[in-house]
Amino acid sequence: LIAKFLEVLDSLEAAQKIIASEGLEFVIQKLRTIFDSEGIKEVTLGEKFDPTIAEAVEMVAGSEDGKIVEVLEKGYEIEGKLIRPARVRVSAKATVEKPSETKGAVKNG
């Protein structure tokens, strides 16, 4: 049941990005207040990807490995137990492979 209400909250927050509405904000705040009263908290993410609280749904090129570059869906927990992991995009450093060196050298005679 909680997961279904989290989907409703996600939809309302997405709509809020498009439509500025005091009524919409009121409904979102009301849902958040109910969640808070029931011990449901948004998962706090750091900059680094943590697979215990987040799911990497896409890797994108970046300057460092394992950095969260975008949160696609917020994660939630209740009393310290994860009820929905955050869904995130994570950076991966692009590596350029060097051609391997020849192990045996050819001598010119």
Tab-separated table of N, CA, C and O in Angstrom:
chain	number	residue	atom	x	y	z
A	1	LEU	N	0.830	-1.197	0.000
A	1	LEU	CA	0.000	0.000	0.000
A	1	LEU	C	0.870	1.253	0.000
A	1	LEU	O	0.601	2.198	-0.741
A	2	ILE	N	1.911	1.211	0.815
A	2	ILE	CA	2.817	2.366	0.880
A	2	ILE	C	3.448	2.631	-0.479
A	2	ILE	O	3.525	3.779	-0.927
A	3	ALA	N	3.879	1.568	-1.159
A	3	ALA	CA	4.516	1.721	-2.473
A	3	ALA	C	3.563	2.404	-3.455
A	3	ALA	O	3.984	3.225	-4.266
A	4	LYS	N	2.293	2.090	-3.372
A	4	LYS	CA	1.308	2.709	-4.263
A	4	LYS	C	1.176	4.202	-3.970
A	4	LYS	O	1.070	5.008	-4.887
A	5	PHE	N	1.188	4.566	-2.692
A	5	PHE	CA	1.109	5.983	-2.345
A	5	PHE	C	2.391	6.727	-2.717
A	5	PHE	O	2.348	7.914	-3.045
A	6	LEU	N	3.534	6.028	-2.669
A	6	LEU	CA	4.786	6.649	-3.112
A	6	LEU	C	4.722	6.973	-4.598
A	6	LEU	O	5.214	8.006	-5.034
A	7	GLU	N	4.085	6.102	-5.378
A	7	GLU	CA	3.908	6.372	-6.809
A	7	GLU	C	3.035	7.603	-7.028
A	7	GLU	O	3.289	8.407	-7.934
A	8	VAL	N	2.013	7.767	-6.182
A	8	VAL	CA	1.151	8.949	-6.278
A	8	VAL	C	1.965	10.202	-5.966
A	8	VAL	O	1.881	11.204	-6.683
A	9	LEU	N	2.780	10.138	-4.919
A	9	LEU	CA	3.626	11.271	-4.561
A	9	LEU	C	4.589	11.602	-5.704
A	9	LEU	O	4.773	12.770	-6.052
A	10	ASP	N	5.192	10.572	-6.315
A	10	ASP	CA	6.083	10.785	-7.466
A	10	ASP	C	5.354	11.533	-8.576
A	10	ASP	O	5.885	12.480	-9.166
A	11	SER	N	4.131	11.111	-8.875
A	11	SER	CA	3.347	11.740	-9.948
A	11	SER	C	3.011	13.186	-9.619
A	11	SER	O	3.097	14.064	-10.483
A	12	LEU	N	2.648	13.436	-8.374
A	12	LEU	CA	2.329	14.800	-7.962
A	12	LEU	C	3.559	15.705	-8.047
A	12	LEU	O	3.474	16.849	-8.498
A	13	GLU	N	4.714	15.192	-7.618
A	13	GLU	CA	5.943	15.979	-7.683
A	13	GLU	C	6.351	16.242	-9.131
A	13	GLU	O	6.834	17.332	-9.452
A	14	ALA	N	6.129	15.275	-10.014
A	14	ALA	CA	6.421	15.476	-11.431
A	14	ALA	C	5.498	16.537	-12.010
A	14	ALA	O	5.927	17.402	-12.780
A	15	ALA	N	4.218	16.495	-11.641
A	15	ALA	CA	3.260	17.494	-12.116
A	15	ALA	C	3.624	18.883	-11.600
A	15	ALA	O	3.477	19.873	-12.320
A	16	GLN	N	4.118	18.945	-10.370
A	16	GLN	CA	4.487	20.224	-9.770
A	16	GLN	C	5.613	20.906	-10.547
A	16	GLN	O	5.679	22.131	-10.598
A	17	LYS	N	6.489	20.118	-11.177
A	17	LYS	CA	7.581	20.691	-11.970
A	17	LYS	C	7.036	21.385	-13.218
A	17	LYS	O	7.666	22.287	-13.747
A	18	ILE	N	5.859	20.969	-13.664
A	18	ILE	CA	5.256	21.520	-14.878
A	18	ILE	C	4.206	22.586	-14.545
A	18	ILE	O	4.121	23.611	-15.199
A	19	ILE	N	3.438	22.329	-13.495
A	19	ILE	CA	2.322	23.201	-13.130
A	19	ILE	C	2.584	23.788	-11.740
A	19	ILE	O	2.656	23.049	-10.762
A	20	ALA	N	2.709	25.093	-11.651
A	20	ALA	CA	2.859	25.740	-10.354
A	20	ALA	C	1.466	25.958	-9.779
A	20	ALA	O	0.679	26.729	-10.312
A	21	SER	N	1.166	25.225	-8.709
A	21	SER	CA	-0.178	25.299	-8.138
A	21	SER	C	-0.105	25.184	-6.628
A	21	SER	O	0.532	24.270	-6.098
A	22	GLU	N	-0.777	26.110	-5.929
A	22	GLU	CA	-0.811	26.048	-4.469
A	22	GLU	C	-1.572	24.816	-4.001
A	22	GLU	O	-1.221	24.198	-3.000
A	23	GLY	N	-2.618	24.452	-4.731
A	23	GLY	CA	-3.397	23.264	-4.379
A	23	GLY	C	-2.566	21.999	-4.488
A	23	GLY	O	-2.624	21.123	-3.621
A	24	LEU	N	-1.779	21.923	-5.533
A	24	LEU	CA	-0.899	20.772	-5.737
A	24	LEU	C	0.140	20.705	-4.624
A	24	LEU	O	0.407	19.642	-4.066
A	25	GLU	N	0.714	21.844	-4.291
A	25	GLU	CA	1.704	21.900	-3.208
A	25	GLU	C	1.074	21.467	-1.883
A	25	GLU	O	1.688	20.743	-1.100
A	26	PHE	N	-0.157	21.877	-1.631
A	26	PHE	CA	-0.867	21.492	-0.404
A	26	PHE	C	-1.025	19.978	-0.316
A	26	PHE	O	-0.764	19.376	0.726
A	27	VAL	N	-1.426	19.342	-1.416
A	27	VAL	CA	-1.621	17.887	-1.426
A	27	VAL	C	-0.291	17.164	-1.203
A	27	VAL	O	-0.223	16.204	-0.428
A	28	ILE	N	0.766	17.645	-1.843
A	28	ILE	CA	2.093	17.045	-1.669
A	28	ILE	C	2.530	17.153	-0.212
A	28	ILE	O	3.007	16.173	0.379
A	29	GLN	N	2.374	18.329	0.385
A	29	GLN	CA	2.753	18.521	1.782
A	29	GLN	C	1.924	17.637	2.708
A	29	GLN	O	2.435	17.103	3.691
A	30	LYS	N	0.649	17.483	2.403
A	30	LYS	CA	-0.229	16.627	3.213
A	30	LYS	C	0.264	15.178	3.169
A	30	LYS	O	0.348	14.520	4.213
A	31	LEU	N	0.591	14.684	1.977
A	31	LEU	CA	1.122	13.318	1.865
A	31	LEU	C	2.435	13.170	2.627
A	31	LEU	O	2.635	12.184	3.341
A	32	ARG	N	3.320	14.144	2.489
A	32	ARG	CA	4.601	14.089	3.208
A	32	ARG	C	4.391	14.088	4.723
A	32	ARG	O	5.098	13.383	5.453
A	33	THR	N	3.437	14.869	5.197
A	33	THR	CA	3.126	14.909	6.631
A	33	THR	C	2.632	13.552	7.113
A	33	THR	O	3.035	13.073	8.186
A	34	ILE	N	1.780	12.916	6.325
A	34	ILE	CA	1.282	11.582	6.674
A	34	ILE	C	2.436	10.582	6.704
A	34	ILE	O	2.565	9.786	7.648
A	35	PHE	N	3.294	10.630	5.685
A	35	PHE	CA	4.439	9.732	5.661
A	35	PHE	C	5.324	9.949	6.886
A	35	PHE	O	5.758	8.986	7.519
A	36	ASP	N	5.609	11.205	7.203
A	36	ASP	CA	6.432	11.510	8.380
A	36	ASP	C	5.819	10.939	9.651
A	36	ASP	O	6.513	10.359	10.482
A	37	SER	N	4.509	11.089	9.799
A	37	SER	CA	3.838	10.603	11.010
A	37	SER	C	3.877	9.078	11.110
A	37	SER	O	3.787	8.525	12.205
A	38	GLU	N	4.028	8.407	9.979
A	38	GLU	CA	4.107	6.944	9.962
A	38	GLU	C	5.548	6.434	9.937
A	38	GLU	O	5.782	5.238	9.835
A	39	GLY	N	6.512	7.351	10.018
A	39	GLY	CA	7.919	6.965	10.061
A	39	GLY	C	8.545	6.709	8.700
A	39	GLY	O	9.630	6.136	8.614
A	40	ILE	N	7.874	7.135	7.631
A	40	ILE	CA	8.396	6.944	6.279
A	40	ILE	C	9.238	8.157	5.917
A	40	ILE	O	8.746	9.274	5.908
A	41	LYS	N	10.506	7.908	5.640
A	41	LYS	CA	11.448	8.999	5.359
A	41	LYS	C	12.092	8.792	3.991
A	41	LYS	O	12.320	7.665	3.558
A	42	GLU	N	12.406	9.913	3.348
A	42	GLU	CA	13.147	9.851	2.097
A	42	GLU	C	14.577	9.428	2.404
A	42	GLU	O	15.173	9.884	3.379
A	43	VAL	N	15.121	8.530	1.591
A	43	VAL	CA	16.497	8.073	1.759
A	43	VAL	C	17.432	9.222	1.408
A	43	VAL	O	17.261	9.875	0.378
A	44	THR	N	18.399	9.470	2.271
A	44	THR	CA	19.389	10.513	2.022
A	44	THR	C	20.540	9.919	1.233
A	44	THR	O	21.188	8.971	1.684
A	45	LEU	N	20.760	10.469	0.058
A	45	LEU	CA	21.830	9.988	-0.808
A	45	LEU	C	23.036	10.900	-0.693
A	45	LEU	O	22.892	12.113	-0.601
A	46	GLY	N	24.197	10.306	-0.708
A	46	GLY	CA	25.425	11.094	-0.787
A	46	GLY	C	25.786	11.287	-2.246
A	46	GLY	O	25.020	10.953	-3.148
A	47	GLU	N	26.964	11.808	-2.494
A	47	GLU	CA	27.425	11.978	-3.870
A	47	GLU	C	27.813	10.651	-4.495
A	47	GLU	O	27.645	10.441	-5.691
A	48	LYS	N	28.350	9.749	-3.670
A	48	LYS	CA	28.807	8.450	-4.165
A	48	LYS	C	27.659	7.441	-4.162
A	48	LYS	O	26.846	7.402	-3.245
A	49	PHE	N	27.618	6.619	-5.194
A	49	PHE	CA	26.611	5.585	-5.329
A	49	PHE	C	26.777	4.537	-4.231
A	49	PHE	O	27.868	4.049	-3.980
A	50	ASP	N	25.681	4.205	-3.560
A	50	ASP	CA	25.663	3.192	-2.516
A	50	ASP	C	24.608	2.154	-2.890
A	50	ASP	O	23.407	2.427	-2.819
A	51	PRO	N	25.023	0.953	-3.301
A	51	PRO	CA	24.066	-0.053	-3.758
A	51	PRO	C	23.129	-0.576	-2.678
A	51	PRO	O	22.151	-1.256	-2.991
A	52	THR	N	23.389	-0.245	-1.412
A	52	THR	CA	22.487	-0.695	-0.350
A	52	THR	C	21.236	0.172	-0.244
A	52	THR	O	20.255	-0.239	0.367
A	53	ILE	N	21.269	1.369	-0.860
A	53	ILE	CA	20.097	2.258	-0.788
A	53	ILE	C	19.645	2.772	-2.147
A	53	ILE	O	18.646	3.487	-2.238
A	54	ALA	N	20.391	2.425	-3.196
A	54	ALA	CA	20.048	2.937	-4.521
A	54	ALA	C	20.272	1.868	-5.580
A	54	ALA	O	21.076	0.958	-5.406
A	55	GLU	N	19.547	2.023	-6.668
A	55	GLU	CA	19.675	1.141	-7.820
A	55	GLU	C	20.171	1.977	-8.995
A	55	GLU	O	19.539	2.971	-9.356
A	56	ALA	N	21.295	1.575	-9.558
A	56	ALA	CA	21.831	2.285	-10.724
A	56	ALA	C	21.104	1.767	-11.963
A	56	ALA	O	21.221	0.601	-12.307
A	57	VAL	N	20.346	2.633	-12.599
A	57	VAL	CA	19.594	2.214	-13.780
A	57	VAL	C	20.300	2.608	-15.074
A	57	VAL	O	19.933	2.122	-16.138
A	58	GLU	N	21.314	3.457	-14.950
A	58	GLU	CA	22.060	3.862	-16.139
A	58	GLU	C	23.430	4.371	-15.735
A	58	GLU	O	23.578	5.038	-14.717
A	59	MET	N	24.424	4.029	-16.539
A	59	MET	CA	25.778	4.548	-16.360
A	59	MET	C	26.008	5.584	-17.449
A	59	MET	O	25.673	5.342	-18.612
A	60	VAL	N	26.557	6.724	-17.074
A	60	VAL	CA	26.856	7.783	-18.035
A	60	VAL	C	28.323	8.173	-17.894
A	60	VAL	O	28.911	8.026	-16.825
A	61	ALA	N	28.903	8.656	-18.987
A	61	ALA	CA	30.304	9.072	-18.955
A	61	ALA	C	30.466	10.251	-18.008
A	61	ALA	O	29.631	11.156	-17.980
A	62	GLY	N	31.526	10.213	-17.229
A	62	GLY	CA	31.784	11.289	-16.283
A	62	GLY	C	33.251	11.373	-15.936
A	62	GLY	O	34.067	10.580	-16.404
A	63	SER	N	33.565	12.322	-15.083
A	63	SER	CA	34.963	12.539	-14.717
A	63	SER	C	35.426	11.618	-13.590
A	63	SER	O	36.614	11.517	-13.319
A	64	GLU	N	34.480	10.965	-12.909
A	64	GLU	CA	34.855	10.037	-11.846
A	64	GLU	C	33.881	8.867	-11.795
A	64	GLU	O	32.744	8.965	-12.247
A	65	ASP	N	34.333	7.769	-11.244
A	65	ASP	CA	33.512	6.569	-11.129
A	65	ASP	C	32.588	6.656	-9.921
A	65	ASP	O	32.975	7.159	-8.861
A	66	GLY	N	31.370	6.154	-10.089
A	66	GLY	CA	30.472	5.962	-8.968
A	66	GLY	C	29.822	7.196	-8.389
A	66	GLY	O	29.316	7.157	-7.278
A	67	LYS	N	29.797	8.292	-9.113
A	67	LYS	CA	29.159	9.507	-8.614
A	67	LYS	C	27.715	9.551	-9.111
A	67	LYS	O	27.439	9.325	-10.283
A	68	ILE	N	26.783	9.840	-8.211
A	68	ILE	CA	25.388	9.980	-8.601
A	68	ILE	C	25.248	11.294	-9.355
A	68	ILE	O	25.587	12.353	-8.830
A	69	VAL	N	24.763	11.220	-10.591
A	69	VAL	CA	24.618	12.424	-11.402
A	69	VAL	C	23.162	12.858	-11.520
A	69	VAL	O	22.894	14.023	-11.822
A	70	GLU	N	22.230	11.935	-11.272
A	70	GLU	CA	20.813	12.302	-11.328
A	70	GLU	C	19.985	11.280	-10.571
A	70	GLU	O	20.218	10.077	-10.676
A	71	VAL	N	19.014	11.773	-9.803
A	71	VAL	CA	18.071	10.904	-9.117
A	71	VAL	C	16.809	10.848	-9.972
A	71	VAL	O	16.175	11.866	-10.226
A	72	LEU	N	16.479	9.659	-10.450
A	72	LEU	CA	15.306	9.481	-11.299
A	72	LEU	C	14.054	9.202	-10.470
A	72	LEU	O	12.949	9.574	-10.859
A	73	GLU	N	14.249	8.532	-9.334
A	73	GLU	CA	13.133	8.217	-8.441
A	73	GLU	C	13.681	8.173	-7.022
A	73	GLU	O	14.678	7.495	-6.760
A	74	LYS	N	13.049	8.892	-6.123
A	74	LYS	CA	13.512	8.950	-4.739
A	74	LYS	C	13.312	7.599	-4.053
A	74	LYS	O	12.387	6.862	-4.369
A	75	GLY	N	14.196	7.324	-3.110
A	75	GLY	CA	14.078	6.118	-2.305
A	75	GLY	C	13.470	6.457	-0.952
A	75	GLY	O	13.546	7.606	-0.499
A	76	TYR	N	12.870	5.456	-0.309
A	76	TYR	CA	12.227	5.671	0.985
A	76	TYR	C	12.526	4.517	1.924
A	76	TYR	O	12.740	3.380	1.495
A	77	GLU	N	12.516	4.831	3.210
A	77	GLU	CA	12.725	3.834	4.253
A	77	GLU	C	11.724	4.050	5.375
A	77	GLU	O	11.149	5.137	5.515
A	78	ILE	N	11.507	3.009	6.135
A	78	ILE	CA	10.652	3.113	7.315
A	78	ILE	C	11.393	2.438	8.460
A	78	ILE	O	11.851	1.296	8.325
A	79	GLU	N	11.587	3.174	9.516
A	79	GLU	CA	12.308	2.701	10.699
A	79	GLU	C	13.655	2.080	10.327
A	79	GLU	O	14.029	1.026	10.813
A	80	GLY	N	14.363	2.736	9.400
A	80	GLY	CA	15.688	2.284	9.005
A	80	GLY	C	15.704	1.147	8.005
A	80	GLY	O	16.767	0.712	7.579
A	81	LYS	N	14.527	0.638	7.609
A	81	LYS	CA	14.459	-0.444	6.627
A	81	LYS	C	14.048	0.138	5.279
A	81	LYS	O	13.068	0.884	5.189
A	82	LEU	N	14.785	-0.226	4.254
A	82	LEU	CA	14.529	0.266	2.918
A	82	LEU	C	13.230	-0.328	2.378
A	82	LEU	O	13.045	-1.535	2.374
A	83	ILE	N	12.312	0.559	1.963
A	83	ILE	CA	11.075	0.060	1.359
A	83	ILE	C	11.065	0.289	-0.153
A	83	ILE	O	10.328	-0.378	-0.873
A	84	ARG	N	11.900	1.231	-0.622
A	84	ARG	CA	12.074	1.427	-2.058
A	84	ARG	C	13.425	2.092	-2.277
A	84	ARG	O	13.680	3.172	-1.749
A	85	PRO	N	14.312	1.446	-3.060
A	85	PRO	CA	15.608	2.073	-3.317
A	85	PRO	C	15.446	3.252	-4.267
A	85	PRO	O	14.508	3.293	-5.070
A	86	ALA	N	16.336	4.209	-4.148
A	86	ALA	CA	16.369	5.316	-5.103
A	86	ALA	C	16.852	4.751	-6.434
A	86	ALA	O	17.664	3.832	-6.470
A	87	ARG	N	16.335	5.286	-7.515
A	87	ARG	CA	16.788	4.900	-8.858
A	87	ARG	C	17.595	6.070	-9.402
A	87	ARG	O	17.089	7.189	-9.453
A	88	VAL	N	18.851	5.791	-9.769
A	88	VAL	CA	19.775	6.869	-10.095
A	88	VAL	C	20.577	6.592	-11.364
A	88	VAL	O	20.699	5.446	-11.804
A	89	ARG	N	21.124	7.667	-11.920
A	89	ARG	CA	22.127	7.580	-12.980
A	89	ARG	C	23.474	7.793	-12.293
A	89	ARG	O	23.620	8.680	-11.458
A	90	VAL	N	24.447	6.980	-12.694
A	90	VAL	CA	25.761	7.009	-12.054
A	90	VAL	C	26.837	7.221	-13.119
A	90	VAL	O	26.756	6.672	-14.209
A	91	SER	N	27.842	8.016	-12.759
A	91	SER	CA	28.926	8.282	-13.704
A	91	SER	C	29.964	7.156	-13.685
A	91	SER	O	30.178	6.502	-12.673
A	92	ALA	N	30.574	6.989	-14.834
A	92	ALA	CA	31.675	6.043	-14.975
A	92	ALA	C	32.752	6.739	-15.788
A	92	ALA	O	32.462	7.347	-16.814
A	93	LYS	N	33.974	6.649	-15.295
A	93	LYS	CA	35.085	7.275	-15.989
A	93	LYS	C	35.396	6.478	-17.247
A	93	LYS	O	35.497	5.261	-17.204
A	94	ALA	N	35.496	7.170	-18.346
A	94	ALA	CA	35.856	6.506	-19.592
A	94	ALA	C	37.337	6.185	-19.557
A	94	ALA	O	38.156	7.020	-19.196
A	95	THR	N	37.685	4.968	-19.916
A	95	THR	CA	39.089	4.586	-19.928
A	95	THR	C	39.509	4.278	-21.351
A	95	THR	O	38.761	3.714	-22.135
A	96	VAL	N	40.708	4.681	-21.657
A	96	VAL	CA	41.266	4.419	-22.974
A	96	VAL	C	42.301	3.328	-22.805
A	96	VAL	O	43.244	3.476	-22.028
A	97	GLU	N	42.098	2.231	-23.493
A	97	GLU	CA	43.043	1.125	-23.381
A	97	GLU	C	44.252	1.379	-24.267
A	97	GLU	O	44.110	1.770	-25.422
A	98	LYS	N	45.416	1.175	-23.695
A	98	LYS	CA	46.652	1.323	-24.451
A	98	LYS	C	46.925	0.003	-25.154
A	98	LYS	O	46.646	-1.061	-24.606
A	99	PRO	N	47.474	0.066	-26.357
A	99	PRO	CA	47.832	-1.190	-27.025
A	99	PRO	C	48.860	-1.935	-26.186
A	99	PRO	O	49.762	-1.324	-25.620
A	100	SER	N	48.670	-3.226	-26.076
A	100	SER	CA	49.617	-3.996	-25.250
A	100	SER	C	50.970	-4.059	-25.943
A	100	SER	O	51.069	-4.136	-27.165
A	101	GLU	N	52.000	-4.024	-25.132
A	101	GLU	CA	53.352	-4.075	-25.669
A	101	GLU	C	53.690	-5.506	-26.072
A	101	GLU	O	53.201	-6.445	-25.466
A	102	THR	N	54.524	-5.638	-27.061
A	102	THR	CA	54.951	-6.950	-27.513
A	102	THR	C	55.874	-7.534	-26.454
A	102	THR	O	56.820	-6.882	-26.024
A	103	LYS	N	55.582	-8.763	-26.065
A	103	LYS	CA	56.385	-9.395	-25.012
A	103	LYS	C	57.767	-9.806	-25.524
A	103	LYS	O	58.745	-9.657	-24.831
A	104	GLY	N	57.822	-10.348	-26.707
A	104	GLY	CA	59.105	-10.776	-27.239
A	104	GLY	C	59.593	-9.791	-28.304
A	104	GLY	O	58.872	-9.477	-29.222
A	105	ALA	N	60.768	-9.275	-28.145
A	105	ALA	CA	61.302	-8.323	-29.120
A	105	ALA	C	61.965	-9.064	-30.249
A	105	ALA	O	62.610	-10.083	-30.044
A	106	VAL	N	61.792	-8.563	-31.421
A	106	VAL	CA	62.428	-9.148	-32.597
A	106	VAL	C	63.759	-8.449	-32.820
A	106	VAL	O	63.812	-7.217	-32.875
A	107	LYS	N	64.802	-9.221	-32.922
A	107	LYS	CA	66.136	-8.632	-33.135
A	107	LYS	C	66.443	-8.634	-34.624
A	107	LYS	O	66.215	-9.626	-35.302
A	108	ASN	N	66.959	-7.538	-35.059
A	108	ASN	CA	67.406	-7.464	-36.450
A	108	ASN	C	68.849	-7.909	-36.507
A	108	ASN	O	69.701	-7.430	-35.787
A	109	GLY	N	69.132	-8.811	-37.392
A	109	GLY	CA	70.342	-9.441	-37.418
A	109	GLY	C	71.516	-9.151	-38.077
A	109	GLY	O	72.571	-9.181	-37.957
